[in-house]
mmCIF file of C-alpha atoms and ligand atoms in Angstrom:
data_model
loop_
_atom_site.group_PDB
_atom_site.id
_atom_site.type_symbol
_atom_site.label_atom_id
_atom_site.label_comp_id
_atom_site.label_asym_id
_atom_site.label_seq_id
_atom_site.Cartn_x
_atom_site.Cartn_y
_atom_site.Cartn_z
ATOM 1 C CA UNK A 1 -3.310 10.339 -21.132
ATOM 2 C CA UNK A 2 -2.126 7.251 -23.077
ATOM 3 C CA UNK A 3 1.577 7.727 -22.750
ATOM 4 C CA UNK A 4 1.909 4.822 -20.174
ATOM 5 C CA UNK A 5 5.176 2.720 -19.763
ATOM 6 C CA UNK A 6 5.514 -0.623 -17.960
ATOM 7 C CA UNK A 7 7.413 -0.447 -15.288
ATOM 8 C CA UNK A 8 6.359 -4.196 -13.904
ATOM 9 C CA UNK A 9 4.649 -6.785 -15.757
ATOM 10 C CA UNK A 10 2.035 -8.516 -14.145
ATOM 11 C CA UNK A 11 4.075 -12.199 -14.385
ATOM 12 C CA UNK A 12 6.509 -10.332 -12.529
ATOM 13 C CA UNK A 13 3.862 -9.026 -9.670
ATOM 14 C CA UNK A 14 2.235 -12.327 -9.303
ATOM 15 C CA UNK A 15 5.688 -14.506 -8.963
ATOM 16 C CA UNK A 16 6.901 -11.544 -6.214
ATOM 17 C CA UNK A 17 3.740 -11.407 -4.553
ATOM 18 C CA UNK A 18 3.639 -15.527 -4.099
ATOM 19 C CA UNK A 19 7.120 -15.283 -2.461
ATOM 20 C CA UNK A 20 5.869 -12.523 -0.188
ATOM 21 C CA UNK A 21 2.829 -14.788 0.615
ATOM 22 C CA UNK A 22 5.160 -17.767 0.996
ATOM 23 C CA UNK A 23 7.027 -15.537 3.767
ATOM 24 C CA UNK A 24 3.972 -14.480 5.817
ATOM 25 C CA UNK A 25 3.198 -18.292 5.574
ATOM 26 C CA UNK A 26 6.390 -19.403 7.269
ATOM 27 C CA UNK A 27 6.582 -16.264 9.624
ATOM 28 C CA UNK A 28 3.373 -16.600 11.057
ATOM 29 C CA UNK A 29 3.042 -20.618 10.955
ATOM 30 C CA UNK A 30 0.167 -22.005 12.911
ATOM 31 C CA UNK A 31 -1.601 -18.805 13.552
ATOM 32 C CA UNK A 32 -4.087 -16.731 12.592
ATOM 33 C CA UNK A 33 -3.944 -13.144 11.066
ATOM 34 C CA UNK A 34 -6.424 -10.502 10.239
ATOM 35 C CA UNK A 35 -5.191 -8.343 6.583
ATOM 36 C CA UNK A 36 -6.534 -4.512 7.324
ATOM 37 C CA UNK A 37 -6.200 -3.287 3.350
ATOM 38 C CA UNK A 38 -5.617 0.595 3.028
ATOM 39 C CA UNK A 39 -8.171 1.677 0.757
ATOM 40 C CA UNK A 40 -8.771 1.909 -2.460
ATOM 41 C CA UNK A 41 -4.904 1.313 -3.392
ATOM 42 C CA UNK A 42 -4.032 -1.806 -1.631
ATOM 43 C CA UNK A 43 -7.434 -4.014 -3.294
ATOM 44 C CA UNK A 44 -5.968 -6.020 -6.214
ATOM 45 C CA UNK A 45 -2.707 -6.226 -3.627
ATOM 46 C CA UNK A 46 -4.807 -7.437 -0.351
ATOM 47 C CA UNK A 47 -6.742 -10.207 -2.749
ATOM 48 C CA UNK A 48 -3.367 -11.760 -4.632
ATOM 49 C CA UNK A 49 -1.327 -11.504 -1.457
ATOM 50 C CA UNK A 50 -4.246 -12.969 0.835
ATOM 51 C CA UNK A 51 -4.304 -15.782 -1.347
ATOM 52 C CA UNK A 52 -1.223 -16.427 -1.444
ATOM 53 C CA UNK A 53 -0.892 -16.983 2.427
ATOM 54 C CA UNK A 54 -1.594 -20.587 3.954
ATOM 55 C CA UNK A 55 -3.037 -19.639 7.127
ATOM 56 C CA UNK A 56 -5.891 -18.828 9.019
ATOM 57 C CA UNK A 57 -6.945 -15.490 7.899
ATOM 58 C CA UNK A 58 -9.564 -12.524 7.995
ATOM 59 C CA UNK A 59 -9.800 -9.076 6.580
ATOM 60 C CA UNK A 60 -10.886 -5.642 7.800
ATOM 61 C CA UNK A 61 -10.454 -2.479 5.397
ATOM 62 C CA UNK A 62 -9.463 0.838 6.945
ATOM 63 C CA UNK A 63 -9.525 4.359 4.621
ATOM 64 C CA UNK A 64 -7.507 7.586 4.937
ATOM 65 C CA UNK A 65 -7.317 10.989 3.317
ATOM 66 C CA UNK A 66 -5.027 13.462 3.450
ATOM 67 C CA UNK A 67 -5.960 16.643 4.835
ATOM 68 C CA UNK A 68 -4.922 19.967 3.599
ATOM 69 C CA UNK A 69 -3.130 20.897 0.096
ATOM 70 C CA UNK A 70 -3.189 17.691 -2.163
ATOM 71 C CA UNK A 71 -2.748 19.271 -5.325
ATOM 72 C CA UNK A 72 -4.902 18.467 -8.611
ATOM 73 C CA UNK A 73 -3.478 15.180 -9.996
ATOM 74 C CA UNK A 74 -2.164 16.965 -12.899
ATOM 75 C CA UNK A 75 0.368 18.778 -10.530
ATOM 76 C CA UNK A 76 0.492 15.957 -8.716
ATOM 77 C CA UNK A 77 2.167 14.404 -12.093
ATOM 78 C CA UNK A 78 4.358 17.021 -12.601
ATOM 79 C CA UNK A 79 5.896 17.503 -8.560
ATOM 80 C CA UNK A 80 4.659 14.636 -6.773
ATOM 81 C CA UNK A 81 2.808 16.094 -3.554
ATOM 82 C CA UNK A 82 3.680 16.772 0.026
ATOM 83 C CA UNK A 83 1.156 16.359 2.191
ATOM 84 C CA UNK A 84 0.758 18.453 5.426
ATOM 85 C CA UNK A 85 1.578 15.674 7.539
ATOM 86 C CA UNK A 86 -2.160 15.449 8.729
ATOM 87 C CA UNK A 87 -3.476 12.480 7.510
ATOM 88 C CA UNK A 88 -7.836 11.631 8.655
ATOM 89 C CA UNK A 89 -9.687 8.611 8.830
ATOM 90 C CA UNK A 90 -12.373 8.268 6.790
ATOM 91 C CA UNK A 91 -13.055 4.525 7.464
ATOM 92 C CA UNK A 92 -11.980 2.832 10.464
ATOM 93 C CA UNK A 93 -11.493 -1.064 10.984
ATOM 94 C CA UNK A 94 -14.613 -3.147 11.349
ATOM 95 C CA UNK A 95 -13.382 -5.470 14.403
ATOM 96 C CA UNK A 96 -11.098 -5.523 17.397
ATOM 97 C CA UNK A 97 -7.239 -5.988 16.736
ATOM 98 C CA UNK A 98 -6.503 -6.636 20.630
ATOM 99 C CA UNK A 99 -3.740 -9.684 20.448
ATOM 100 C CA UNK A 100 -3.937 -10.185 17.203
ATOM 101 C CA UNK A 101 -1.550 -10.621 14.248
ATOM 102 C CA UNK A 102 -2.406 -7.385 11.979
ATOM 103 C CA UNK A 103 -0.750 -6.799 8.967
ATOM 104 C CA UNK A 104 -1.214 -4.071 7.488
ATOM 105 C CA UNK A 105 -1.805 -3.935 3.426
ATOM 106 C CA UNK A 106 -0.484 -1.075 1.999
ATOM 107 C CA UNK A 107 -0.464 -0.476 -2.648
ATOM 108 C CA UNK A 108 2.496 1.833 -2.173
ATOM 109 C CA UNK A 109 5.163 3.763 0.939
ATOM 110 C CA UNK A 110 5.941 7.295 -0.209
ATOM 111 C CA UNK A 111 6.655 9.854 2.810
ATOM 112 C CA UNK A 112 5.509 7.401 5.309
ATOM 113 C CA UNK A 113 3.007 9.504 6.715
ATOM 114 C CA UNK A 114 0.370 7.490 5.694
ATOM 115 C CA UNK A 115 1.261 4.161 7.356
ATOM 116 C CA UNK A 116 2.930 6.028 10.329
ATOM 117 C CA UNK A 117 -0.455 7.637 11.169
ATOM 118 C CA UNK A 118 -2.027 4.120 10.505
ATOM 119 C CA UNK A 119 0.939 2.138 12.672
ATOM 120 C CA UNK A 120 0.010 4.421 15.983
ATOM 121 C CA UNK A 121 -3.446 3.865 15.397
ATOM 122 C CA UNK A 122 -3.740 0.088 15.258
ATOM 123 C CA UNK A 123 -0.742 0.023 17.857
ATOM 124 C CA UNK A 124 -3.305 1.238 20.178
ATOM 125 C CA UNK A 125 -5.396 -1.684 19.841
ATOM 126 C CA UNK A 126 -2.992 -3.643 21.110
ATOM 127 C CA UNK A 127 -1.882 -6.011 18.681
ATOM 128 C CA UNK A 128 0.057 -8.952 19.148
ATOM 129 C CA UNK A 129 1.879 -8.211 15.884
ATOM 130 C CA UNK A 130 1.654 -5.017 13.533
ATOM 131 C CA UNK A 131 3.589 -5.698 10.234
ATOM 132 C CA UNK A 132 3.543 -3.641 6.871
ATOM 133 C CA UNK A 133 3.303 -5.389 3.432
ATOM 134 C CA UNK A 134 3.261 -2.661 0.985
ATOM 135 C CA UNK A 135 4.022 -3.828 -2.814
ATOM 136 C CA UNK A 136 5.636 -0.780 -4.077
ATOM 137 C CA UNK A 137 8.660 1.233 -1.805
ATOM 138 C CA UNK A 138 9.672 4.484 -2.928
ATOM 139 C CA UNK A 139 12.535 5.625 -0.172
ATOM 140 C CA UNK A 140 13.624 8.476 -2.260
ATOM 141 C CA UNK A 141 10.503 10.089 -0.711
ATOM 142 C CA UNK A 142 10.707 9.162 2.415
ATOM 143 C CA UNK A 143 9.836 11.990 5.306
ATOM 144 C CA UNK A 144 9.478 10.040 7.990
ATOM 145 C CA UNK A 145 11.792 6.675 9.043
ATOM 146 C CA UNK A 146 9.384 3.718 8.097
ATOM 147 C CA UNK A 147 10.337 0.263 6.481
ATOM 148 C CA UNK A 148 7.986 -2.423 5.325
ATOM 149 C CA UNK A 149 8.205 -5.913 6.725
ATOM 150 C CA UNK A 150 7.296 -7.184 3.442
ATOM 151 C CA UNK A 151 7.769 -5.239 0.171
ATOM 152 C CA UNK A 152 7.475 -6.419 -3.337
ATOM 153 C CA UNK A 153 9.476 -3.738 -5.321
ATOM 154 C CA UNK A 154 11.634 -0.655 -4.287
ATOM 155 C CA UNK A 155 11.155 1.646 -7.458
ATOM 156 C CA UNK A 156 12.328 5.466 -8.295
ATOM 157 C CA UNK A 157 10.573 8.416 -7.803
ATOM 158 C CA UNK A 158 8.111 8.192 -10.522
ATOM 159 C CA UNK A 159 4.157 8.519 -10.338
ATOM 160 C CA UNK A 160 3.081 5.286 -11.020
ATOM 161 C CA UNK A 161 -0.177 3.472 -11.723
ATOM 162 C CA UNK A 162 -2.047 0.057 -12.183
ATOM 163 C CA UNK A 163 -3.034 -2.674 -10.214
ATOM 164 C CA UNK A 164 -4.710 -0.477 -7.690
ATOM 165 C CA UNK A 165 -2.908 2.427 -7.932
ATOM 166 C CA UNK A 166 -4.922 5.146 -9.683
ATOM 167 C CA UNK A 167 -4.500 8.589 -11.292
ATOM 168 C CA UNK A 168 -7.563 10.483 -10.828
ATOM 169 C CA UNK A 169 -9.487 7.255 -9.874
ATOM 170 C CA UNK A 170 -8.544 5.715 -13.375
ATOM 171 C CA UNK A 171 -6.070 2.867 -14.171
ATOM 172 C CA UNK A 172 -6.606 0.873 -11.004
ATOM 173 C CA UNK A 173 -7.845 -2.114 -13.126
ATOM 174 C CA UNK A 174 -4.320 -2.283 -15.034
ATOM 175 C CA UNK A 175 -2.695 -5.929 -14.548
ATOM 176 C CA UNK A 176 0.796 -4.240 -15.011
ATOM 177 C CA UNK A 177 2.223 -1.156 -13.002
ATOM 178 C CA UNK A 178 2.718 1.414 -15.022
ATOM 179 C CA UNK A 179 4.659 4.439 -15.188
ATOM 180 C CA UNK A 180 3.081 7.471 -16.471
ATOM 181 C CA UNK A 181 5.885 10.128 -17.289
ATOM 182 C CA UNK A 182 5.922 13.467 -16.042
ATOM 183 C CA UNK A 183 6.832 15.129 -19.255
HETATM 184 P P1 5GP B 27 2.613 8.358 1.907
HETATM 185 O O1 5GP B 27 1.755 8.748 3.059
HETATM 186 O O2 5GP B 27 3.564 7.215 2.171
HETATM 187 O O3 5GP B 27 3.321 9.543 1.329
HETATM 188 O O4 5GP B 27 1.626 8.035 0.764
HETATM 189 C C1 5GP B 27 1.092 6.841 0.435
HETATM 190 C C2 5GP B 27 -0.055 7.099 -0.524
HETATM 191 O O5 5GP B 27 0.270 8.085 -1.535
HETATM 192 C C3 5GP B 27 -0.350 5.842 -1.283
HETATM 193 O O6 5GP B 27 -1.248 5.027 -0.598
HETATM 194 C C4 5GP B 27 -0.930 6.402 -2.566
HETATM 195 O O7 5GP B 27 -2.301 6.663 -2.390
HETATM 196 C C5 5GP B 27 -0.243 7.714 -2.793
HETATM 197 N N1 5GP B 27 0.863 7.599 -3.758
HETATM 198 C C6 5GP B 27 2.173 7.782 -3.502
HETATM 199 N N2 5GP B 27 2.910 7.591 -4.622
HETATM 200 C C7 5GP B 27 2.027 7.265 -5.593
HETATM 201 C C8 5GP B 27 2.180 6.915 -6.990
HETATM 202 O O8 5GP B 27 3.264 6.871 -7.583
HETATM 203 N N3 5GP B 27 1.039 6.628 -7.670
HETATM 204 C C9 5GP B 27 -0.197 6.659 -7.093
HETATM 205 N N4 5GP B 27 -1.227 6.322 -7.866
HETATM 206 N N5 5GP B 27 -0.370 6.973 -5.787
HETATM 207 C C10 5GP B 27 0.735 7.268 -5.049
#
């Protein structure tokens, strides 16, 4: 598994994730905001992005799985996967949300299902604000009708990994995002 092809360099991440920073900055001027990161994916994204935001800030982690019939990642690869639509928490925030700015920190927005599970979820803490920053956007794949509030790159329907994103755990620590092809 060395056939990997760079679909974004890293000087490309870093200059679109200081102008996503630079609009959280002005959008949420003189206030505070907590970051919940979606983990593992969203790491490398919550830490450049976070510091790249000139505001009072905090961060909480939350972690989902998919229930159901993920496949291996090999046939992951070669079809993508559809989940059931059942997605479980496996680690839920650390701290109340009531009133506060949330945004939501997200490596990549596939179906949807993911951050529509996790929108309902911290909507019923009653947040003052819920936005999604999610640095990749694939709306090819999109099941259900979500949109980011701040996304770095829409890209095609490829399986991509690096800086975060993994394939069976490995690559996360890649500074580029890379495709790797499906044959
Ligand atoms: P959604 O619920 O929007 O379909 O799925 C979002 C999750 O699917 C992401 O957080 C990520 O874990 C996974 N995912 C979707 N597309 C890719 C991809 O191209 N590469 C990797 N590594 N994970 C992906």
């Amino acid at each position: 598994m060395t056939d990997l092809k760079v679909l974004i360099r890293q000087d490309e991440i870093a200059k679109r994730v200081a102008e996503l920073g630079a609009d959280i900055t002005k959008d949420f001027a003189g206030q505070s905001i907590i970051f919940v990161g979606v983990l593992k994916g969203a790491a490398i994204f919550l830490s450049d992005l976070a510091r790249q935001v000139k505001l009072d800030a905090t961060f909480d982690f939350i972690g989902v799985s998919s229930y159901g019939n993920r496949p291996s990642p090999t046939q992951e690869l070669k079809s993508g996967w559809d989940s059931t639509g059942e997605v479980k928490l496996t680690k839920d925030v650390d701290q109340s949300m009531k009133e506060k700015n949330v945004i939501v920190v997200e490596d990549i927005l596939d179906t949807g299902l993911t951050l529509t599970f996790l929108k309902k979820l911290l909507a019923a803490h009653q947040p003052r604000s819920l936005k999604i920053a999610a640095l990749l956007d694939k709306p090819s794949r999109r099941k259900l009708p979500l949109e980011g509030d701040y996304v770095g790159f829409k890209i095609p329907d490829e399986f991509v990994v690096g800086y975060g994103l993994d394939y069976a755990e490995r690559y996360r620590n890649l500074a580029d995002i890379c495709v790797i092809p499906r044959e």
